[in-house]
Backbone as JSON, one array per atom type, in Angstrom:
{
  "sequence": "MVRRNKNKQGNKSRRSSSKRAFNKKADQFKIISQKIETEQRNIFLQELSEDSPDSKIKNLYQLIKNSYESLSAMLKELTLSPPLACKRGCTYCCINQVSLSEPEALFLGFHLLETRSTAQLHGLQEKTENLLLSLKNKSRHEIGMNRHLYPCLFLENGTCSIYEARPLVCRGWNSVNSDMCRQSNETGNAMAPIENHPLLRIIAESYQRGLMNGRRDMGLETGFLLLPRAVGLLLSGGIDKKIIDYSEKWLGGKPFFAESVQKIIPE",
  "N": [[29.91, -0.49, 57.81], [29.04, -2.25, 55.84], [26.49, -1.27, 55.32], [27.19, 1.19, 54.25], [28.43, 0.45, 51.88], [26.25, -0.7, 50.62], [24.7, 1.56, 50.25], [26.33, 2.98, 48.5], [26.24, 1.26, 46.31], [23.55, 1.45, 45.74], [23.29, 4.14, 45.0], [24.94, 4.16, 42.78], [23.51, 2.48, 41.11], [21.17, 3.97, 40.71], [22.23, 6.18, 39.37], [23.14, 4.94, 37.07], [20.72, 4.05, 36.01], [19.44, 6.51, 35.52], [21.16, 7.53, 33.61], [20.74, 5.72, 31.51], [18.08, 6.27, 30.93], [18.32, 8.91, 30.11], [19.94, 8.62, 27.84], [18.22, 7.12, 26.26], [16.14, 8.91, 25.81], [17.57, 10.88, 24.45], [18.24, 9.48, 22.12], [15.68, 9.14, 21.05], [14.97, 11.8, 20.54], [16.87, 12.35, 18.6], [16.08, 10.7, 16.48], [13.57, 11.8, 15.86], [14.41, 14.36, 15.1], [16.05, 13.86, 12.83], [14.16, 12.78, 11.07], [12.4, 14.95, 10.64], [14.18, 16.82, 9.5], [14.91, 15.53, 7.08], [12.41, 15.37, 5.79], [11.73, 18.13, 5.5], [13.82, 19.05, 3.9], [13.4, 17.55, 1.54], [10.85, 18.46, 0.79], [11.42, 21.15, 0.28], [13.14, 20.97, -1.96], [11.42, 19.74, -3.79], [9.25, 21.57, -4.03], [10.46, 23.85, -5.05], [11.35, 23.26, -7.55], [10.29, 24.21, -9.85], [10.51, 25.94, -13.01], [9.63, 28.47, -13.68], [10.0, 31.81, -12.55], [7.93, 33.21, -11.21], [6.31, 31.12, -10.29], [8.09, 29.89, -8.59], [8.43, 31.83, -6.58], [5.84, 31.99, -5.49], [5.6, 29.37, -4.61], [7.65, 29.26, -2.74], [6.75, 31.05, -0.8], [4.42, 29.69, 0.05], [5.55, 27.35, 0.93], [7.12, 28.09, 3.21], [5.08, 29.1, 4.8], [3.54, 26.77, 5.17], [5.43, 25.22, 6.54], [5.74, 26.65, 8.93], [3.12, 26.39, 9.94], [2.92, 23.63, 10.16], [4.9, 23.08, 12.07], [3.83, 24.48, 14.29], [1.47, 23.01, 14.71], [2.55, 20.54, 15.39], [3.9, 21.14, 17.78], [1.78, 21.85, 19.41], [0.6, 19.43, 19.92], [2.13, 18.24, 21.81], [2.47, 17.06, 25.16], [3.4, 18.69, 27.89], [5.42, 18.71, 30.78], [7.03, 20.25, 33.37], [4.39, 22.7, 32.65], [4.48, 25.15, 29.95], [5.66, 28.44, 30.58], [5.29, 30.45, 28.89], [3.16, 32.85, 27.49], [0.52, 34.95, 26.18], [1.38, 38.34, 26.33], [3.61, 37.97, 27.85], [6.78, 38.99, 27.45], [9.5, 38.75, 27.71], [11.47, 37.32, 26.26], [11.35, 38.68, 23.94], [12.82, 40.89, 24.15], [15.29, 41.22, 22.58], [17.53, 40.36, 19.86], [17.02, 38.52, 17.16], [18.14, 36.09, 14.71], [17.48, 35.29, 11.25], [16.74, 33.22, 8.38], [17.26, 33.39, 4.76], [14.85, 32.57, 3.24], [12.95, 32.87, 5.3], [13.15, 35.59, 5.82], [12.23, 36.67, 3.39], [9.61, 35.69, 3.39], [8.65, 37.07, 5.6], [8.83, 39.64, 4.58], [6.83, 39.63, 2.56], [4.66, 39.24, 4.23], [4.62, 41.62, 5.72], [4.07, 43.41, 3.67], [1.53, 42.63, 3.01], [0.07, 43.12, 5.32], [0.46, 45.68, 6.36], [-0.01, 49.2, 6.11], [1.0, 51.82, 3.78], [1.83, 54.05, 5.26], [2.34, 52.84, 7.73], [4.47, 51.17, 7.04], [6.4, 53.05, 6.4], [6.77, 54.15, 8.92], [7.79, 51.91, 10.21], [10.17, 51.63, 8.8], [11.59, 53.91, 9.63], [11.82, 53.31, 12.36], [13.34, 51.0, 12.18], [15.73, 51.96, 11.04], [16.66, 53.57, 13.12], [17.13, 51.65, 15.11], [19.12, 50.18, 13.83], [21.18, 52.02, 13.77], [21.84, 52.01, 16.46], [22.89, 49.49, 16.64], [25.04, 49.53, 15.01], [28.33, 48.68, 13.99], [28.58, 46.81, 15.98], [29.25, 43.53, 17.06], [27.68, 40.29, 16.58], [27.94, 38.82, 18.88], [28.39, 40.79, 20.82], [25.98, 42.18, 20.68], [24.25, 40.16, 21.45], [25.1, 39.67, 24.09], [24.27, 41.95, 25.28], [21.55, 41.98, 25.06], [19.3, 42.74, 26.48], [19.07, 45.4, 26.15], [18.0, 45.92, 23.72], [15.05, 45.86, 22.37], [12.91, 43.8, 20.33], [12.12, 44.75, 16.98], [9.47, 44.29, 16.35], [8.01, 44.1, 18.62], [5.23, 45.27, 19.9], [2.97, 47.17, 21.7], [3.05, 45.4, 23.86], [3.05, 42.86, 22.73], [3.75, 40.38, 20.14], [3.9, 41.63, 16.96], [4.12, 40.4, 14.56], [3.32, 37.79, 14.74], [2.31, 35.55, 13.27], [4.21, 35.36, 11.33], [6.62, 35.1, 12.57], [10.09, 34.22, 13.09], [11.69, 30.92, 12.94], [13.39, 30.49, 15.11], [12.21, 31.91, 17.16], [9.89, 30.45, 17.48], [10.73, 28.06, 18.52], [11.98, 28.65, 20.91], [11.52, 28.62, 24.44], [10.15, 28.67, 27.79], [9.86, 27.5, 31.15], [9.71, 28.85, 33.39], [8.97, 31.91, 34.19], [10.01, 33.74, 35.95], [12.76, 33.34, 35.92], [13.33, 34.27, 33.38], [12.61, 36.95, 33.65], [14.45, 37.8, 35.61], [16.85, 37.49, 34.23], [16.63, 39.5, 32.29], [16.34, 41.78, 33.91], [18.71, 41.88, 35.37], [20.5, 42.0, 33.38], [21.94, 39.84, 32.57], [22.84, 37.95, 30.14], [23.62, 35.34, 29.96], [22.33, 33.93, 31.86], [20.86, 30.99, 33.19], [17.96, 29.53, 31.71], [15.22, 27.75, 32.48], [13.84, 25.25, 30.47], [12.04, 23.43, 27.85], [13.84, 21.24, 26.05], [13.05, 19.74, 23.79], [11.25, 21.22, 22.22], [12.86, 23.21, 21.12], [14.63, 21.6, 19.72], [12.98, 20.47, 17.77], [12.16, 22.77, 16.31], [14.67, 23.65, 15.41], [15.3, 21.5, 13.8], [13.51, 21.75, 11.69], [14.61, 24.1, 10.64], [17.21, 23.25, 9.89], [16.57, 21.33, 7.97], [15.37, 22.9, 5.93], [17.57, 24.48, 5.4], [19.41, 22.6, 4.4], [18.1, 21.93, 2.05], [18.29, 24.35, 0.66], [21.05, 24.54, 0.31], [21.53, 22.29, -1.27], [20.35, 23.1, -3.61], [22.04, 25.02, -4.43], [21.72, 27.6, -3.5], [22.21, 30.79, -1.89], [23.04, 30.46, 1.48], [22.44, 31.37, 4.61], [22.39, 33.4, 7.63], [20.89, 36.27, 9.1], [20.73, 39.13, 11.21], [17.5, 40.02, 12.32], [16.58, 42.85, 12.21], [18.42, 43.88, 10.38], [17.88, 42.44, 8.08], [15.26, 43.3, 7.64], [15.78, 45.98, 7.21], [17.07, 45.87, 4.73], [14.96, 45.02, 3.07], [13.12, 47.1, 3.3], [14.43, 49.34, 2.36], [14.3, 51.49, -0.29], [11.76, 50.79, -0.96], [9.54, 48.37, -0.14], [7.69, 47.03, -1.71], [8.85, 46.86, -4.19], [11.37, 45.81, -3.64], [10.93, 43.29, -2.47], [10.08, 41.48, -4.45], [12.21, 41.7, -6.2], [14.46, 40.84, -4.64], [13.58, 38.27, -4.08], [13.47, 37.03, -6.61], [16.16, 37.24, -7.4], [17.51, 35.81, -5.36], [16.33, 33.25, -5.54], [17.24, 32.69, -8.02], [19.81, 32.03, -7.65], [21.55, 34.04, -6.93], [23.25, 36.34, -4.65], [21.6, 37.42, -1.65], [21.43, 38.26, 1.18], [24.28, 38.48, 1.49], [25.32, 40.12, -0.62], [24.02, 42.59, -0.47], [23.94, 43.61, 2.17], [26.2, 45.01, 3.15], [26.1, 47.36, 1.76], [24.05, 48.84, 2.78], [24.0, 48.57, 5.53], [26.59, 49.15, 7.2], [29.06, 47.29, 8.93]],
  "CA": [[30.62, -0.57, 56.55], [28.19, -2.95, 54.88], [25.43, -0.34, 54.94], [27.78, 2.22, 53.41], [28.62, -0.17, 50.57], [24.94, -0.84, 49.99], [24.28, 2.89, 49.81], [27.11, 3.3, 47.31], [25.71, 0.46, 45.21], [22.24, 1.99, 45.38], [23.52, 5.41, 44.29], [25.49, 3.83, 41.47], [22.43, 1.92, 40.32], [20.29, 5.07, 40.31], [22.93, 6.97, 38.35], [23.14, 4.13, 35.84], [19.35, 4.07, 35.5], [19.21, 7.85, 35.0], [21.94, 7.66, 32.38], [20.06, 4.94, 30.47], [16.87, 7.01, 30.57], [18.77, 10.09, 29.37], [20.4, 8.17, 26.51], [17.04, 6.7, 25.49], [15.45, 10.13, 25.39], [18.43, 11.52, 23.45], [18.07, 8.71, 20.89], [14.36, 9.45, 20.53], [15.05, 13.15, 20.0], [17.68, 12.3, 17.39], [15.25, 10.1, 15.43], [12.58, 12.81, 15.49], [15.13, 15.43, 14.43], [16.47, 13.4, 11.51], [12.97, 12.61, 10.25], [11.93, 16.28, 10.25], [15.18, 17.39, 8.59], [14.79, 14.9, 5.77], [11.13, 15.77, 5.2], [11.78, 19.53, 5.1], [14.74, 19.16, 2.76], [12.74, 17.0, 0.34], [9.76, 19.37, 0.43], [12.04, 22.34, -0.31], [13.62, 20.62, -3.3], [10.27, 19.45, -4.63], [8.43, 22.76, -4.27], [11.18, 24.88, -5.78], [11.89, 22.69, -8.79], [9.65, 24.9, -10.98], [11.4, 26.81, -13.78], [9.08, 29.82, -13.72], [10.29, 32.62, -11.35], [6.69, 33.5, -10.49], [5.89, 29.9, -9.6], [9.03, 29.66, -7.49], [8.14, 32.78, -5.5], [4.59, 31.55, -4.87], [5.86, 28.11, -3.92], [8.49, 29.56, -1.58], [5.87, 31.64, 0.21], [3.54, 28.65, 0.59], [6.4, 26.36, 1.62], [7.44, 28.6, 4.54], [3.81, 29.16, 5.52], [3.21, 25.39, 5.56], [6.41, 24.78, 7.54], [5.36, 27.29, 10.19], [1.87, 25.8, 10.42], [3.22, 22.25, 10.53], [5.63, 23.13, 13.34], [2.89, 24.89, 15.34], [0.57, 21.89, 14.97], [3.32, 19.5, 16.08], [4.18, 21.57, 19.15], [0.52, 21.85, 20.16], [0.26, 18.05, 20.26], [2.98, 17.77, 22.91], [2.05, 17.22, 26.54], [4.63, 19.11, 28.56], [5.41, 18.82, 32.24], [6.04, 21.27, 33.74], [3.83, 23.42, 31.51], [5.2, 26.34, 29.53], [5.32, 29.71, 31.21], [5.06, 31.38, 27.79], [1.76, 33.17, 27.24], [0.33, 36.28, 25.63], [1.72, 39.38, 27.28], [4.95, 37.69, 28.39], [7.63, 39.47, 26.36], [10.91, 38.78, 28.13], [12.36, 36.84, 25.2], [11.25, 39.63, 22.82], [13.87, 41.91, 24.37], [16.35, 40.41, 21.97], [17.67, 40.48, 18.41], [17.19, 37.17, 16.63], [18.54, 35.96, 13.31], [16.6, 34.48, 10.42], [17.32, 32.8, 7.1], [16.78, 34.09, 3.57], [13.42, 32.35, 2.97], [12.16, 33.44, 6.38], [13.14, 37.04, 5.62], [11.35, 36.96, 2.26], [8.24, 35.45, 3.84], [8.31, 38.19, 6.47], [8.62, 40.79, 3.71], [5.5, 39.52, 1.97], [3.69, 39.41, 5.32], [4.55, 43.06, 6.01], [3.42, 44.05, 2.52], [0.11, 42.26, 3.04], [-0.63, 43.48, 6.56], [0.73, 47.04, 6.81], [-0.27, 50.28, 5.17], [2.19, 52.55, 3.38], [2.25, 54.87, 6.39], [2.91, 51.94, 8.74], [5.76, 50.72, 6.54], [7.33, 54.18, 6.56], [7.07, 54.21, 10.35], [8.66, 50.77, 10.51], [11.48, 51.92, 8.24], [12.26, 54.86, 10.52], [12.14, 52.58, 13.58], [14.43, 50.08, 11.82], [16.96, 52.73, 10.86], [17.12, 53.99, 14.45], [17.69, 50.48, 15.78], [20.36, 49.82, 13.15], [22.2, 52.95, 14.24], [22.25, 51.53, 17.78], [23.61, 48.23, 16.48], [26.15, 49.73, 14.08], [29.69, 48.31, 14.42], [28.54, 45.83, 17.08], [29.23, 42.14, 16.62], [26.53, 39.52, 17.06], [28.21, 38.44, 20.27], [28.18, 41.98, 21.66], [24.54, 42.44, 20.7], [23.64, 39.1, 22.24], [25.42, 39.82, 25.51], [23.54, 43.12, 25.77], [20.24, 41.86, 24.41], [18.27, 43.4, 27.29], [19.01, 46.82, 25.76], [17.49, 46.05, 22.35], [13.78, 45.16, 22.12], [12.64, 43.44, 18.94], [11.39, 45.73, 16.17], [8.05, 43.97, 16.21], [7.35, 44.08, 19.92], [4.35, 46.43, 19.88], [1.85, 47.1, 22.65], [3.18, 44.23, 24.72], [2.82, 41.59, 22.02], [4.46, 40.22, 18.86], [3.02, 42.13, 15.9], [4.27, 39.55, 13.37], [3.27, 36.46, 15.34], [2.11, 34.52, 12.25], [5.4, 35.3, 10.47], [7.83, 35.12, 13.4], [11.07, 33.22, 12.66], [11.71, 29.61, 13.58], [14.08, 30.55, 16.41], [11.21, 32.37, 18.14], [8.9, 29.39, 17.66], [11.3, 26.97, 19.31], [12.4, 29.07, 22.24], [10.45, 28.46, 25.43], [10.56, 28.72, 29.19], [8.88, 26.97, 32.1], [9.85, 29.67, 34.59], [9.05, 33.3, 33.75], [10.85, 34.5, 36.89], [14.13, 33.24, 35.45], [13.42, 35.17, 32.23], [12.57, 38.31, 34.18], [15.71, 38.09, 36.29], [17.87, 37.62, 33.2], [16.48, 40.83, 31.71], [16.54, 42.85, 34.9], [20.12, 41.91, 35.77], [21.33, 42.15, 32.19], [22.78, 38.64, 32.45], [22.39, 37.2, 28.97], [24.02, 33.95, 30.11], [21.59, 33.32, 32.96], [20.13, 29.79, 32.74], [16.5, 29.61, 31.61], [14.67, 26.4, 32.45], [13.0, 25.12, 29.29], [11.88, 22.09, 27.28], [14.74, 21.13, 24.89], [12.43, 19.12, 22.63], [10.66, 22.25, 21.37], [13.96, 23.83, 20.38], [15.17, 20.6, 18.8], [12.05, 20.34, 16.64], [12.26, 23.99, 15.5], [15.99, 23.64, 14.78], [15.27, 20.48, 12.76], [12.87, 22.41, 10.54], [15.57, 25.05, 10.08], [18.28, 22.52, 9.22], [16.03, 20.71, 6.76], [15.26, 23.95, 4.92], [18.93, 24.89, 5.07], [19.99, 21.57, 3.54], [17.46, 22.08, 0.75], [18.89, 25.53, 0.0], [22.41, 24.19, -0.1], [21.46, 21.32, -2.37], [19.96, 23.83, -4.82], [23.07, 26.0, -4.73], [21.27, 28.94, -3.12], [22.88, 31.4, -0.75], [22.52, 29.88, 2.72], [23.02, 32.05, 5.75], [21.49, 34.0, 8.61], [21.11, 37.7, 9.3], [19.89, 39.69, 12.27], [16.2, 40.41, 11.79], [16.47, 44.26, 11.79], [19.25, 44.11, 9.2], [17.12, 41.9, 6.96], [14.12, 44.21, 7.42], [16.35, 47.18, 6.62], [17.29, 45.6, 3.31], [13.68, 44.92, 2.37], [12.4, 48.38, 3.32], [15.18, 50.35, 1.65], [13.93, 51.58, -1.7], [10.37, 50.38, -1.16], [9.42, 46.92, 0.02], [6.89, 46.48, -2.79], [9.77, 46.57, -5.29], [12.49, 45.01, -3.18], [10.6, 41.91, -2.11], [10.1, 40.68, -5.68], [13.58, 41.74, -6.73], [15.31, 39.96, -3.84], [13.09, 36.89, -4.23], [13.91, 36.51, -7.92], [17.62, 37.1, -7.41], [17.94, 34.72, -4.48], [15.89, 31.98, -6.12], [18.04, 32.48, -9.22], [21.17, 31.66, -7.27], [22.36, 35.21, -6.64], [23.24, 36.7, -3.23], [20.56, 38.27, -1.09], [22.04, 38.85, 2.37], [25.71, 38.76, 1.38], [25.63, 41.18, -1.58], [23.41, 43.88, -0.19], [23.98, 44.09, 3.54], [27.28, 45.96, 3.37], [25.77, 48.63, 1.11], [23.05, 49.58, 3.57], [24.25, 48.48, 6.96], [28.01, 48.87, 7.46], [29.35, 46.64, 10.23]],
  "C": [[29.76, -1.22, 55.48], [27.1, -2.02, 54.38], [25.96, 0.72, 53.97], [27.96, 1.67, 51.99], [27.3, -0.32, 49.84], [24.44, 0.5, 49.47], [25.02, 3.29, 48.54], [26.58, 2.55, 46.1], [24.36, 1.0, 44.74], [22.37, 3.28, 44.59], [24.04, 5.15, 42.88], [24.41, 3.29, 40.55], [21.48, 3.01, 39.83], [20.93, 5.93, 39.23], [22.92, 6.25, 37.02], [21.77, 4.14, 35.18], [19.02, 5.43, 34.87], [19.94, 8.06, 33.68], [21.27, 6.92, 31.23], [18.81, 5.69, 29.99], [17.23, 8.23, 29.73], [19.17, 9.7, 27.95], [19.22, 7.75, 25.64], [16.3, 7.9, 24.96], [16.25, 10.84, 24.3], [18.31, 10.82, 22.1], [16.73, 9.0, 20.24], [14.34, 10.83, 19.88], [15.79, 13.15, 18.67], [16.88, 11.73, 16.22], [14.22, 11.11, 14.92], [13.25, 13.9, 14.66], [15.5, 15.04, 13.0], [15.29, 13.25, 10.56], [12.46, 13.97, 9.74], [12.89, 16.92, 9.24], [15.02, 16.85, 7.18], [13.5, 15.34, 5.06], [11.19, 17.21, 4.69], [12.72, 19.75, 3.92], [14.05, 18.7, 1.48], [11.61, 17.91, -0.14], [10.32, 20.61, -0.26], [12.46, 22.07, -1.75], [12.46, 20.39, -4.26], [9.5, 20.72, -5.01], [9.13, 23.82, -5.1], [11.86, 24.36, -7.04], [11.29, 23.33, -10.04], [10.66, 25.81, -11.69], [10.94, 28.26, -13.76], [9.41, 30.59, -12.44], [9.04, 32.92, -10.53], [6.22, 32.3, -9.68], [6.8, 29.63, -8.4], [8.73, 30.57, -6.3], [6.88, 32.35, -4.75], [4.82, 30.28, -4.05], [6.7, 28.32, -2.67], [7.63, 30.11, -0.45], [5.01, 30.56, 0.86], [4.33, 27.62, 1.38], [6.71, 26.82, 3.05], [6.18, 28.67, 5.39], [3.42, 27.77, 6.03], [4.15, 24.87, 6.64], [6.07, 25.37, 8.91], [4.12, 26.63, 10.79], [2.09, 24.36, 10.88], [3.94, 22.19, 11.87], [4.68, 23.49, 14.48], [1.96, 23.74, 15.71], [1.28, 20.78, 15.75], [3.56, 19.88, 17.54], [2.92, 21.56, 20.01], [0.14, 20.45, 20.63], [1.06, 17.54, 21.46], [2.34, 18.03, 24.26], [3.3, 17.49, 27.36], [4.44, 19.23, 30.07], [6.84, 19.12, 32.71], [5.53, 22.03, 32.53], [4.67, 24.65, 31.17], [4.72, 27.57, 30.31], [4.98, 30.77, 30.15], [3.57, 31.59, 27.56], [1.68, 34.6, 26.71], [0.59, 37.34, 26.7], [3.06, 39.18, 27.95], [5.95, 37.98, 27.27], [9.11, 39.47, 26.69], [11.84, 38.36, 27.0], [12.29, 37.74, 23.96], [12.21, 40.8, 22.99], [15.16, 41.26, 23.87], [16.41, 40.71, 20.48], [17.98, 39.1, 17.85], [17.64, 37.21, 15.17], [17.53, 35.1, 12.57], [17.28, 34.19, 9.1], [16.72, 33.59, 5.94], [15.29, 33.84, 3.29], [12.5, 32.89, 4.05], [12.05, 34.96, 6.22], [12.2, 37.42, 4.48], [9.89, 36.74, 2.63], [7.77, 36.6, 4.72], [8.03, 39.44, 5.63], [7.24, 40.78, 3.07], [4.41, 39.74, 3.03], [3.53, 40.89, 5.65], [3.81, 43.8, 4.9], [1.92, 43.81, 2.54], [-0.63, 42.87, 4.22], [-0.44, 44.93, 7.0], [0.48, 48.06, 5.7], [1.05, 50.95, 4.8], [2.74, 53.39, 4.52], [2.9, 54.01, 7.48], [4.29, 51.44, 8.33], [6.81, 51.82, 6.65], [7.74, 54.32, 8.02], [8.01, 53.1, 10.76], [10.07, 51.02, 9.98], [12.26, 52.87, 9.13], [12.7, 54.17, 11.81], [13.32, 51.63, 13.34], [15.75, 50.82, 11.71], [17.53, 53.18, 12.2], [17.75, 52.83, 15.21], [19.03, 50.1, 15.16], [21.5, 50.76, 13.53], [22.73, 52.52, 15.61], [23.13, 50.29, 17.68], [24.87, 48.37, 15.62], [27.5, 49.43, 14.74], [29.72, 47.36, 15.61], [28.47, 44.43, 16.5], [27.98, 41.45, 17.14], [26.72, 39.15, 18.53], [27.93, 39.62, 21.2], [26.7, 42.3, 21.78], [23.84, 41.42, 21.58], [23.88, 39.26, 23.73], [24.71, 41.02, 26.13], [22.11, 43.14, 25.25], [19.15, 42.61, 25.17], [18.11, 44.88, 26.94], [18.27, 47.02, 24.43], [16.2, 45.24, 22.15], [13.61, 44.86, 20.63], [11.85, 44.55, 18.26], [9.88, 45.54, 16.24], [7.34, 43.73, 17.54], [6.54, 45.37, 20.04], [3.17, 46.21, 20.82], [1.86, 45.8, 23.47], [2.92, 42.9, 24.04], [3.63, 41.56, 20.72], [3.52, 40.61, 17.73], [3.18, 41.35, 14.59], [4.16, 38.08, 13.78], [3.14, 35.35, 14.29], [3.36, 34.34, 11.39], [6.7, 35.31, 11.27], [8.78, 33.99, 12.99], [11.02, 31.93, 13.47], [12.37, 29.66, 14.96], [13.12, 31.01, 17.5], [10.22, 31.26, 18.47], [9.43, 28.26, 18.54], [11.68, 27.37, 20.72], [11.24, 28.99, 23.21], [11.03, 28.53, 26.83], [9.46, 28.11, 30.05], [8.91, 27.79, 33.4], [10.04, 31.14, 34.18], [9.89, 34.15, 34.69], [12.32, 34.47, 36.46], [14.35, 34.17, 34.25], [13.47, 36.62, 32.69], [13.9, 38.7, 34.82], [16.85, 38.28, 35.3], [17.83, 39.01, 32.58], [16.84, 41.94, 32.69], [18.0, 42.99, 35.33], [21.05, 42.14, 34.58], [22.26, 40.98, 31.96], [22.26, 37.76, 31.31], [22.7, 35.71, 29.07], [23.29, 33.25, 31.25], [20.82, 32.1, 32.45], [18.62, 30.01, 32.76], [15.98, 28.18, 31.5], [13.67, 26.28, 31.31], [12.86, 23.66, 28.87], [12.74, 21.99, 26.02], [14.05, 20.61, 23.63], [11.83, 20.16, 21.68], [11.72, 22.92, 20.52], [14.53, 22.87, 19.35], [14.28, 20.47, 17.56], [12.16, 21.56, 15.72], [13.59, 24.04, 14.75], [16.05, 22.6, 13.65], [14.58, 21.0, 11.5], [13.87, 23.33, 9.85], [16.67, 24.32, 9.32], [17.79, 21.85, 7.95], [15.91, 21.71, 5.63], [16.63, 24.43, 4.47], [19.6, 23.88, 4.14], [19.4, 21.63, 2.14], [18.05, 23.24, -0.03], [20.28, 25.21, -0.51], [22.42, 23.26, -1.3], [21.08, 21.99, -3.69], [20.98, 24.89, -5.2], [22.67, 27.43, -4.41], [22.09, 29.47, -1.96], [22.22, 30.89, 0.53], [23.19, 30.54, 3.9], [21.95, 32.58, 6.68], [21.89, 35.46, 8.81], [20.22, 38.16, 10.44], [18.61, 40.26, 11.65], [16.13, 41.89, 11.38], [17.31, 44.58, 10.56], [18.55, 43.57, 7.95], [15.94, 42.81, 6.62], [14.61, 45.5, 6.78], [16.6, 47.03, 5.14], [15.98, 45.65, 2.54], [12.98, 46.27, 2.27], [13.12, 49.46, 2.52], [14.81, 50.36, 0.16], [12.53, 51.13, -2.01], [10.21, 48.87, -1.15], [8.63, 46.29, -1.13], [7.76, 46.12, -4.0], [10.85, 45.59, -4.84], [12.14, 43.55, -2.95], [10.61, 41.0, -3.33], [11.51, 40.58, -6.23], [14.49, 40.78, -5.97], [14.88, 38.5, -3.99], [13.59, 36.28, -5.52], [15.41, 36.28, -7.95], [18.07, 35.91, -6.56], [17.55, 33.37, -5.05], [16.64, 31.66, -7.42], [19.49, 32.18, -8.93], [22.09, 32.81, -6.97], [22.27, 35.56, -5.16], [22.05, 37.59, -2.86], [21.17, 38.99, 0.12], [23.47, 39.34, 2.09], [26.03, 39.95, 0.48], [25.19, 42.55, -1.1], [23.67, 44.45, 1.19], [25.05, 45.15, 3.76], [26.95, 47.34, 2.77], [24.91, 49.5, 2.0], [23.41, 49.64, 5.03], [25.72, 48.16, 7.21], [28.23, 48.29, 8.84], [30.24, 47.55, 11.07]]
}
């Protein structure tokens, strides 16, 4: 009986110690998250305080570029154990439809304009329209639960063709076990657990929330749209014209996602 009590006390002590360690780590994550959010919000407000539309567009582009580069540099500094299973050629998480924000969509639009020929953009538009037909009348939940059926638009030749301009959600997602990712795709189980490092997602989400708070504080439309639907908006009518038009309207306080999406992509 005495031994049993000692074992119970030992188990209770270990649980208490684990809980303290967990709470300490959670507090550390919260401090990191709040610091990043505040910094990104302040940078957004500072960089987009210009009155000139041209200056605002240039500053928005540079702001998102800097945010992506800053996040990548921060994640590279982390020592992770176990190591990430994510590597070039691993595309399990690319069999998915992610959402992005207005500034991310505009940055992606400029990236496509800079890196793709007219013929390539026409091909992308056709590919986008076909995917949108597959997604028509489907809710985000339905699309998410069947994500294994819908590869990303930009998954080309076994790699991400917009890697430098990929959204924040892609940058934060990670896995330490590629077999779990493979099984999720092969079984079609979108809810299958994927072992990962939460800190990477927390950091990426903190960047997103900081930028979102900056947008709200400036009275700009603040939302998220599935990537192919955002790309469809930008490509319809010529991206070279649409990207400037949408940038000026959105930075001027007018709708971007909300006003146009129903015209082109009926739910």
